[in-house]
XYZ file of C-alpha atoms in Angstrom:
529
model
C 122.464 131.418 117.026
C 122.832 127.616 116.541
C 123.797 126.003 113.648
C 120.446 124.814 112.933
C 118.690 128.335 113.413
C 121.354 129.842 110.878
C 121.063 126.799 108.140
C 117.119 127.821 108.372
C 117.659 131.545 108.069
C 120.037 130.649 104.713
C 117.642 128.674 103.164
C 114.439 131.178 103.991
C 117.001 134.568 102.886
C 117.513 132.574 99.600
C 114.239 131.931 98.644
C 112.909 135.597 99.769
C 114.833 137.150 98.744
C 114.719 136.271 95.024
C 118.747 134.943 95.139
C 118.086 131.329 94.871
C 119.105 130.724 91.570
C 122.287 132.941 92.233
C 122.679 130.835 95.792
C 121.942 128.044 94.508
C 118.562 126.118 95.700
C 120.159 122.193 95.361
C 122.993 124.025 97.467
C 120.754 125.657 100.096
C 118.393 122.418 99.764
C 121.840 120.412 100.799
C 121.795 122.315 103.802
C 118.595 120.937 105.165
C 118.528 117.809 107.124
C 118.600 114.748 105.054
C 117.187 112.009 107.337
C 114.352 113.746 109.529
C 113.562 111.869 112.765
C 110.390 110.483 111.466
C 108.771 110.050 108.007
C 106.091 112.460 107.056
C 103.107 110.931 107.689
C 100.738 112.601 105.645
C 103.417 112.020 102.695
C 103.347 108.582 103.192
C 99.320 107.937 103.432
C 98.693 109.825 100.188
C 101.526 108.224 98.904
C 100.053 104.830 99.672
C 96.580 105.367 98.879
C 98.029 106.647 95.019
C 100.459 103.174 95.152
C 97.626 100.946 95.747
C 96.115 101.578 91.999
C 99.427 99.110 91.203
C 97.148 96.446 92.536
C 95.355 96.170 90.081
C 98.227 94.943 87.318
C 99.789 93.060 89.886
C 96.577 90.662 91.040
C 95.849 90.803 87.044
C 99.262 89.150 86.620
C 98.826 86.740 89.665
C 95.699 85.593 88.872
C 96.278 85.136 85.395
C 99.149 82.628 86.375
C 96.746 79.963 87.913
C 93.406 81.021 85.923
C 94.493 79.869 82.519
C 94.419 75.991 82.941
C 91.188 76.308 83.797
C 90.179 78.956 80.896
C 91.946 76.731 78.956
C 89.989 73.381 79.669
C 86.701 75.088 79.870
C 87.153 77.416 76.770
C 89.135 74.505 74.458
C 91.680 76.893 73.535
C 95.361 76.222 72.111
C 99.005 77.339 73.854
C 98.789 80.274 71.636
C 95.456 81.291 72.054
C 96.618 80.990 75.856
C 99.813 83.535 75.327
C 97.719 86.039 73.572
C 94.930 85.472 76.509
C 98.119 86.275 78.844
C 100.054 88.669 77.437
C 97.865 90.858 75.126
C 96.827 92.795 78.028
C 100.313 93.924 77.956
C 100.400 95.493 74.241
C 96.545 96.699 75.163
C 97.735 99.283 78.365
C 100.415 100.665 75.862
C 97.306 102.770 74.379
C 96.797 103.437 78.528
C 100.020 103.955 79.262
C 100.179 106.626 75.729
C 97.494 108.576 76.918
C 97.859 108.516 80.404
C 100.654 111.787 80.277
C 98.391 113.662 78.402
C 95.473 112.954 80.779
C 97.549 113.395 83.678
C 98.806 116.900 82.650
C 94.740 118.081 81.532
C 92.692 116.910 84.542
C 95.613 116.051 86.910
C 97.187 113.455 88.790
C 94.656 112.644 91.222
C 91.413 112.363 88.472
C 93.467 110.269 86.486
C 94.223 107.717 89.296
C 89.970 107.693 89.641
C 90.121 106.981 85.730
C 92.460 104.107 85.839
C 90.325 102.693 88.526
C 87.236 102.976 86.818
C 88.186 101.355 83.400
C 89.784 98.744 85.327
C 86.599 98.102 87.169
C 84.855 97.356 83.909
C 87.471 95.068 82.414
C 87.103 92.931 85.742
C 83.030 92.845 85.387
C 83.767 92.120 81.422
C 86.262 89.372 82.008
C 84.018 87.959 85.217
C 80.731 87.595 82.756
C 82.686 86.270 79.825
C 81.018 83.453 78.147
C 83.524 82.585 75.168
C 87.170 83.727 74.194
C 86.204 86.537 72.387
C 84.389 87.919 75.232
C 87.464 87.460 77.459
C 89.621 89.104 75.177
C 87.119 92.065 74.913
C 87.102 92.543 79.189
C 90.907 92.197 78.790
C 91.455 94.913 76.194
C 89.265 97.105 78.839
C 91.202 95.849 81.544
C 94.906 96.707 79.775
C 93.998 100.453 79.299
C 92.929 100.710 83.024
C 96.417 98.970 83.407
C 98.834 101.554 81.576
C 96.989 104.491 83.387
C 98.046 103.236 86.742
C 100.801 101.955 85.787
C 102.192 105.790 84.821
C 100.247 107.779 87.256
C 101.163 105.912 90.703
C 104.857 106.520 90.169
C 104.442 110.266 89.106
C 102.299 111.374 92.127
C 104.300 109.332 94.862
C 107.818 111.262 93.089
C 105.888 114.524 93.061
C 104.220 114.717 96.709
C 107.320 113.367 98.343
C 110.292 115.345 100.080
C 113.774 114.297 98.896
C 114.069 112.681 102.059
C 111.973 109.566 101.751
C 111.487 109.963 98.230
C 112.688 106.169 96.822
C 110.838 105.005 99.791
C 107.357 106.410 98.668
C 108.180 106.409 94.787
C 108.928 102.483 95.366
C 105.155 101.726 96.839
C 103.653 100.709 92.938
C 106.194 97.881 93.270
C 105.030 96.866 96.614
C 101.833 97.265 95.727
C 101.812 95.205 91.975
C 103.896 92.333 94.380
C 101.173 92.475 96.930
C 97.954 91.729 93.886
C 99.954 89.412 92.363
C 100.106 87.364 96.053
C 95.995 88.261 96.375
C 96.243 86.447 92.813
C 97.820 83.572 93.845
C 95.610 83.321 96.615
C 92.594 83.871 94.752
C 94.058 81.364 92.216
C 94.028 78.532 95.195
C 90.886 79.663 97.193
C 88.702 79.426 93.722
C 90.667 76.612 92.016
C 87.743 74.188 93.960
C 84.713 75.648 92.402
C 83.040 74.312 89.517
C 85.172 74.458 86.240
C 82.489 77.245 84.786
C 82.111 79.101 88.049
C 86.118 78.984 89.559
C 88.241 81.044 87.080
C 85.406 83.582 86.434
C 85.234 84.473 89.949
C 88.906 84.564 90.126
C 88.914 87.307 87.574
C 85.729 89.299 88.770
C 86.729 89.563 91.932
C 89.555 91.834 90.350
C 86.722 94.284 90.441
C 86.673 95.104 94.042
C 89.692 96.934 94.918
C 89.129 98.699 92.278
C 86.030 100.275 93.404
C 87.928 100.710 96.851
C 90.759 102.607 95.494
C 88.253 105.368 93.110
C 86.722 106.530 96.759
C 89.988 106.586 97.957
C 91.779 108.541 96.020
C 88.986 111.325 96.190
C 90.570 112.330 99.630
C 93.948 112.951 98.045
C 95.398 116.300 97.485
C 96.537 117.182 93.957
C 100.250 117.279 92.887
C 101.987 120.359 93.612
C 103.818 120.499 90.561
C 100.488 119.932 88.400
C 99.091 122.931 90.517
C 102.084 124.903 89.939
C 101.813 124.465 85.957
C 98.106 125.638 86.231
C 99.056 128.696 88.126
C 97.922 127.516 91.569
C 100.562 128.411 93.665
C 98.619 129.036 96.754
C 97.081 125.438 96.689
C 100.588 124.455 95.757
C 101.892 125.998 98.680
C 99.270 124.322 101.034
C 100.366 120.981 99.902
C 103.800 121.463 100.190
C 103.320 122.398 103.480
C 101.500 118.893 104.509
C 104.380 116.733 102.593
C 107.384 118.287 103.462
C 109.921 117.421 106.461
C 109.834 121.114 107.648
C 108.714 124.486 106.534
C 111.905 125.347 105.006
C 111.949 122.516 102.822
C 108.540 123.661 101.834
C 109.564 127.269 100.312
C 112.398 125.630 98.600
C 110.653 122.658 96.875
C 108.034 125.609 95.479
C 110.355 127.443 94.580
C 112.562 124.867 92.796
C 109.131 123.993 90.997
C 108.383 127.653 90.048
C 111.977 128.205 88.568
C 111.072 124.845 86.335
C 107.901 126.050 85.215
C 108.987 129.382 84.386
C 107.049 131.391 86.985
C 109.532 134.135 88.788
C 110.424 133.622 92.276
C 109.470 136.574 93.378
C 105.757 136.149 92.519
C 103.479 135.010 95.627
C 100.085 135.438 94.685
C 97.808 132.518 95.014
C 96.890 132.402 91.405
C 99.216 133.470 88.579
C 99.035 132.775 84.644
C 102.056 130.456 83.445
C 102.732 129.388 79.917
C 100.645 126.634 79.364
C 102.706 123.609 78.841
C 100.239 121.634 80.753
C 98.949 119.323 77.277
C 101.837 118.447 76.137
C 102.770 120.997 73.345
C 105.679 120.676 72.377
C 106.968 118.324 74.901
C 107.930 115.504 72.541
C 109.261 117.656 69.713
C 112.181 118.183 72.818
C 111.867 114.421 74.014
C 112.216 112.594 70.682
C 113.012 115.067 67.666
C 115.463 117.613 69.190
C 116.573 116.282 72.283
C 119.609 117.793 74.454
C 122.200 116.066 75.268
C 120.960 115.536 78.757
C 117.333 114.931 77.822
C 118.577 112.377 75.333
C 120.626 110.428 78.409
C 117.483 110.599 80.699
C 115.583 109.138 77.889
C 118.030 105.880 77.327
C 117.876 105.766 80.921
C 114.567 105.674 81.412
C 113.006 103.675 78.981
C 116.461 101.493 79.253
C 115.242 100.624 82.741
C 111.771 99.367 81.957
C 113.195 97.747 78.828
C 115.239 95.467 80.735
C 112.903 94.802 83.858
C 110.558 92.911 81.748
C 113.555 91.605 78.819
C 115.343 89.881 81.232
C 111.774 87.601 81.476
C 110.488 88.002 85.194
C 106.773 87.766 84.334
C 107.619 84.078 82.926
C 108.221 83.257 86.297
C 105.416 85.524 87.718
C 102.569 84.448 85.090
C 103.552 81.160 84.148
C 105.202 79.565 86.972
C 102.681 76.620 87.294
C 103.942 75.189 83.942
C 107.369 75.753 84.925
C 106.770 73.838 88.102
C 104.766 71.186 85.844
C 107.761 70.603 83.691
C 110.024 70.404 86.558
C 107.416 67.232 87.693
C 104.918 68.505 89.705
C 101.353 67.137 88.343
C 99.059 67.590 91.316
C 97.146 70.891 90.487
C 96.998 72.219 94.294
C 100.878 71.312 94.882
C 101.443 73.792 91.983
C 98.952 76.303 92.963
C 100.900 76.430 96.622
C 104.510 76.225 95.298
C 103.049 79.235 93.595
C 101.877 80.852 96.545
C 105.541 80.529 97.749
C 106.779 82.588 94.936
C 104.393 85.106 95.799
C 105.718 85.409 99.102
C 109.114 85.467 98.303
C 108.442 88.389 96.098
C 106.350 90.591 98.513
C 108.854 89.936 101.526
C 111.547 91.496 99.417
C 109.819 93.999 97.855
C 109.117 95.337 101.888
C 112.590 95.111 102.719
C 113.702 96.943 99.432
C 111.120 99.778 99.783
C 113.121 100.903 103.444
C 116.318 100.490 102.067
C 116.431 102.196 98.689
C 117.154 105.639 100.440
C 119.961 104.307 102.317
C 121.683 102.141 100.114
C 121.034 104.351 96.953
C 119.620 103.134 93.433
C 123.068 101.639 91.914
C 124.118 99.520 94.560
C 120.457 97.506 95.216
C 120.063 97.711 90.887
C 123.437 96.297 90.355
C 123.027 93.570 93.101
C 119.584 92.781 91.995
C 120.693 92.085 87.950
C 123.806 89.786 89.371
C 121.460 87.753 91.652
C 118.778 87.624 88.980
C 121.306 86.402 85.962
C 123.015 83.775 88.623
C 119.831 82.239 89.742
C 118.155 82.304 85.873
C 121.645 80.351 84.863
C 121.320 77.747 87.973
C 117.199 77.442 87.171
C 118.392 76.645 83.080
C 120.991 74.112 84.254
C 118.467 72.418 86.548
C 115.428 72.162 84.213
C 117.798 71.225 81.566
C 119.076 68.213 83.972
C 115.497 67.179 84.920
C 114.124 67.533 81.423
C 116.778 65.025 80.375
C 115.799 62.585 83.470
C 112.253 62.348 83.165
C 112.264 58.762 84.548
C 115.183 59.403 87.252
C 115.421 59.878 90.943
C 115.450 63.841 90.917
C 113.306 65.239 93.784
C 116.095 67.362 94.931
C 116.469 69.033 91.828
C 112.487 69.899 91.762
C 113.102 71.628 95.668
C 115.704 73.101 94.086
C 113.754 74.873 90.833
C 111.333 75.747 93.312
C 113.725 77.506 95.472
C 115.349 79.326 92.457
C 112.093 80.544 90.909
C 111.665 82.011 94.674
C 115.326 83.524 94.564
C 114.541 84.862 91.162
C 111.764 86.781 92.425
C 113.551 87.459 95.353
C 116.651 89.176 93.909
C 114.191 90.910 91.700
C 112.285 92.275 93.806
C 115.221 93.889 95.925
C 116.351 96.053 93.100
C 114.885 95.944 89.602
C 111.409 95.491 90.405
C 111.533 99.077 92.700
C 114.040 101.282 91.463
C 112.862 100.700 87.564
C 109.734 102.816 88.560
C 111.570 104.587 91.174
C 114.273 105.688 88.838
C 112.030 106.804 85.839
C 109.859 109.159 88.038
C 112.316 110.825 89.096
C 115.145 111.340 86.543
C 112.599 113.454 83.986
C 112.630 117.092 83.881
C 109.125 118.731 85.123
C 107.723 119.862 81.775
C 108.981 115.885 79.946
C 107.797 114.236 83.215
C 104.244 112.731 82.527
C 105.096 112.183 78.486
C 108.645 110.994 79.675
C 107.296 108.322 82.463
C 104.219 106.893 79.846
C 107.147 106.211 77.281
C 108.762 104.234 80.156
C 105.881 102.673 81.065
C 105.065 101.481 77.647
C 108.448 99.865 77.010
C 107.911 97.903 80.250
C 104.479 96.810 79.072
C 105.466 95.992 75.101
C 108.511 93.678 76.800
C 106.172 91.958 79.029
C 103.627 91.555 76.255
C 105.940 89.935 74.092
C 107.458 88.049 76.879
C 104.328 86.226 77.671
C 103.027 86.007 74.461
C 106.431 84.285 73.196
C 107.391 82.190 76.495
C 105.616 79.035 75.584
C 106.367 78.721 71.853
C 110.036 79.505 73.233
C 110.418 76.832 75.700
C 108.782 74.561 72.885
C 111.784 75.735 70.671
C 114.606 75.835 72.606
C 113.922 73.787 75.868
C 112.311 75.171 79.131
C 116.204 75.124 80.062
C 117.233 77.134 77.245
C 114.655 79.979 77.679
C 116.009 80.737 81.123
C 119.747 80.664 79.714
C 118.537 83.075 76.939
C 117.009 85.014 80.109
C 120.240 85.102 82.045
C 121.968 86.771 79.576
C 119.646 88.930 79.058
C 120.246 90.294 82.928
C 124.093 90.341 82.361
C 123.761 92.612 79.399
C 121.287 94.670 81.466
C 123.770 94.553 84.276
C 126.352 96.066 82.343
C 124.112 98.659 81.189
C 123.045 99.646 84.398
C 126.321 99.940 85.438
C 127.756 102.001 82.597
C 125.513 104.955 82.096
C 122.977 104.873 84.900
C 124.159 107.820 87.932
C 123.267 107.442 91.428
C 120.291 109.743 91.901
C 120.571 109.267 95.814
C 119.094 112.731 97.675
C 119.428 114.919 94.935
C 115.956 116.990 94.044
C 114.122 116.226 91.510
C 115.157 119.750 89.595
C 118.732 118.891 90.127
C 118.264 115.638 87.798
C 119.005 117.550 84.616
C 122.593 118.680 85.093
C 123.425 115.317 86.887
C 123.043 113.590 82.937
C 124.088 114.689 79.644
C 128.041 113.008 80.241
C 126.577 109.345 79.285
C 129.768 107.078 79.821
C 131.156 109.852 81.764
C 128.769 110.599 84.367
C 131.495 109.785 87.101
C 133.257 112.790 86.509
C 130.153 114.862 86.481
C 128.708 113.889 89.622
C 132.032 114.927 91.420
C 131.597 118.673 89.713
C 128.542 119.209 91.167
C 128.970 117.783 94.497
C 132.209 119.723 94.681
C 129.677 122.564 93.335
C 127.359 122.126 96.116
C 129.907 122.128 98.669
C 131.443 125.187 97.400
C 128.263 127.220 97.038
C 127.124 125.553 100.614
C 130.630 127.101 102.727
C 129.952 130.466 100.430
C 126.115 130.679 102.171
């Protein structure tokens, strides 16, 4: 018998026979091969096809960034009217975002991916026929709910259909996917920008309509979440799924019945249909996420709403949404030169974003996280001292120093995009136990929304305060703190299952010492099988 043929027979005797918990499953499941040959395929399409929903916040955002001076001159409206335009679609997906965990767990993953779609659809037509600011604002409020649904859901499916294999690389796909619209933004932004005034930024925005429509046929020809069929007592569909995204059989039987053990079902039971408590709506969930939290729960919840709390703090959508101003106060004036340094930014933050998304199962979440926050902070700090220098120079020879604030606001980007742009959404998907999941991610989700609503509704009158120099100091600090946060209390969550999360937290400052009991556990319980 080889060695593979008797790690196989372990992990099938464990699950048949009804010893898994006494085995061990994250043991048995350590067994398996780690880094299969080739990436499930059919894991990765669905996985795709559920990311691309993140399209629609991110060509929102990028279009946004170059639509506004023309809204702006056509409309007559102030700075401030112009942050609220911006950011208020932020605060608006919160009520999404709230929602979408609830929705999620009642019709499922897959529906509410069509739902986000939908609404998002009519917030595009609203904004695209909008004859006044009011109206605008009114497409945009439709627009931000659509937002904080796919914002939630896209992370939750990709963690929930993919094997522990591959699963940063899938779970990191909304990231690509929000970089990629906010580059069709830009674009749009430039291809538009020569239309007539009326005509140019209204297409620009209605055109945010069409993937949209795309993606809600699309996602009709996805499977459902196992774990959502598991919690409605479909273990037989559950099963078939399983079977399609795993890296082998084996890993099949012990992902369902990792799932079963967390929603209470026995693991014995192998009928297709069985009743389970219904947990499905949310009773009771928050009373254990917010009220009475373990001591576990309650470091999974800093965690994860830490993460999101800091990916939009440390100020990225500034750069992302408002980058033509930036580049106007570092002395561009020619509207197209700004609209393709723009375009640059756009680039920089989608080729990183692809290179992250194959890496962040071999490097692990710390290292890129942790590499991403020092590059971010440095290049914030260098951007402050430059804009600072030319602010102070308006009449002197500084064309270097523009090249240069170009370049940063590309390395900004850059170094965000190779960390805390992914693993934010990558980390929060998969940190929550099964039952907190959906409520767990939407409070994650809102945080990241709220900070990037008050970000953009607060960067203009800031720079107008304290200097467009002094913002981006008061940003690069932010990133150091977040740095040292990150590296404090967040563990590596590197190949472990997604069941296996809970007793990896609960040590806070301590979770060192934790991780090395339970790998010491697994290696024990893997020589005892």
């Amino acid at each position: 018998m080889t060695a593979d043929h008797q790690k196989s027979s372990v992990a099938s005797f464990a699950v048949s026979s009804g010893d898994a918990g006494k085995l061990g499953l994250s043991s048995t499941l350590d067994t398996l091969p780690k880094k299969p040959l080739k990436r499930n395929k059919y894991a990765l399409a669905i996985s795709i096809l559920a990311s691309m929903t993140s399209v629609l916040l991110g060509y929102d955002c990028g279009v946004m960034s170059g639509a506004t001076q023309f809204i702006q001159e056509d409309l007559i409206i102030t700075d401030v009217q112009v942050e609220l335009l911006v950011g208020t679609i932020n605060i608006y997906s919160l009520v999404g975002s709230a929602v979408a965990g609830r929705t999620s767990d009642w019709v499922g993953r897959r529906y509410t991916i069509v739902f986000a779609s939908t609404i998002f659809f009519l917030g595009a037509i609203l904004m695209g026929f909008a004859t006044n600011y009011a109206f605008l604002m009114v497409g945009r409020f439709v627009a931000g709910i659509g937002v904080g649904y796919a914002l939630m859901i896209a992370p939750v499916y990709a963690a929930e259909v993919a094997p522990a294999s591959c699963r940063g690389f899938l779970t990191s796909f909304p990231e690509v996917f929000i970089n990629f619209g906010v580059l069709l933004g830009y674009v749009s932004n430039f291809a538009f920008a020569k239309l007539p005034l009326t005509l140019g930024w209204r297409m620009m925005l209605g055109v945010g309509a069409v993937p949209s429509v795309l993606l809600g046929v699309g996602v009709l020809y996805m499977p459902e979440s196992p774990r959502w069929l598991v919690l409605q007592g479909r273990l037989g569909d559950a099963k078939k799924v399983l079977d399609k995204t795993s890296d082998s059989l084996e890993e099949s039987k012990l992902r369902l019945a990792d799932i079963k053990e967390a929603a209470g079902v026995p693991l014995d039971c192998h009928d297709e249909i069985v009743q389970v408590q219904k947990r499905s709506q949310g009773q009771g969930v928050w009373k254990e996420l917010l009220l009475h939290p373990t001591k576990p729960v309650l470091h999974i919840l800093i965690c994860g709403v830490g993460i999101h709390f800091f990916q939009q703090g440390i100020g990225i959508d500034s750069v992302v949404l408002y980058s033509p101003r930036i580049y106007e106060k570092a002395g561009i004036k020619n509207t197209s030169d700004k609209l393709l340094a723009t375009i640059a930014v756009g680039v920089s933050k989608t080729f990183f974003i692809l290179i992250t998304t194959f890496f962040v199962d071999r490097f692990g979440r710390r290292p890129l996280l942790l590499t991403s926050c020092a590059g971010v902070a440095l290049s914030m700090f260098a951007l402050g001292t430059s804009l600072t220098i030319i602010d102070r120079n308006p009449d002197g020879n500084i064309k270097g120093l523009l090249i240069f604030a170009v370049i940063l606001t590309m390395a900004i980007v850059g170094f965000f995009s190779m960390g805390l742009g992914p693993i934010a959404w990558v980390y929060s998907s998969e940190i929550f136990p099964l039952k907190l999941r959906a409520q767990g991610c939407s409070m994650g989700v809102a945080m990241n929304r709220f900070m990037s609503g008050v970000i953009l509704m607060s960067f203009i009158s800031l720079y107008k305060a304290i200097t467009i120099g002094g913002a981006f100091f008061l940003f690069g600090g932010i990133t150091t703190v977040a740095f040292i946060f990150f590296y404090t209390l967040f563990p590596e969550t590197q190949g472990r299952t997604l069941e296996e999360m809970e007793e990896l937290f609960g040590t806070f400052f301590s979770w060192r010492t934790r991780m090395k009991e339970l790998d010491a556990k697994k290696k024990t319980g893997s020589e005892a099988t």
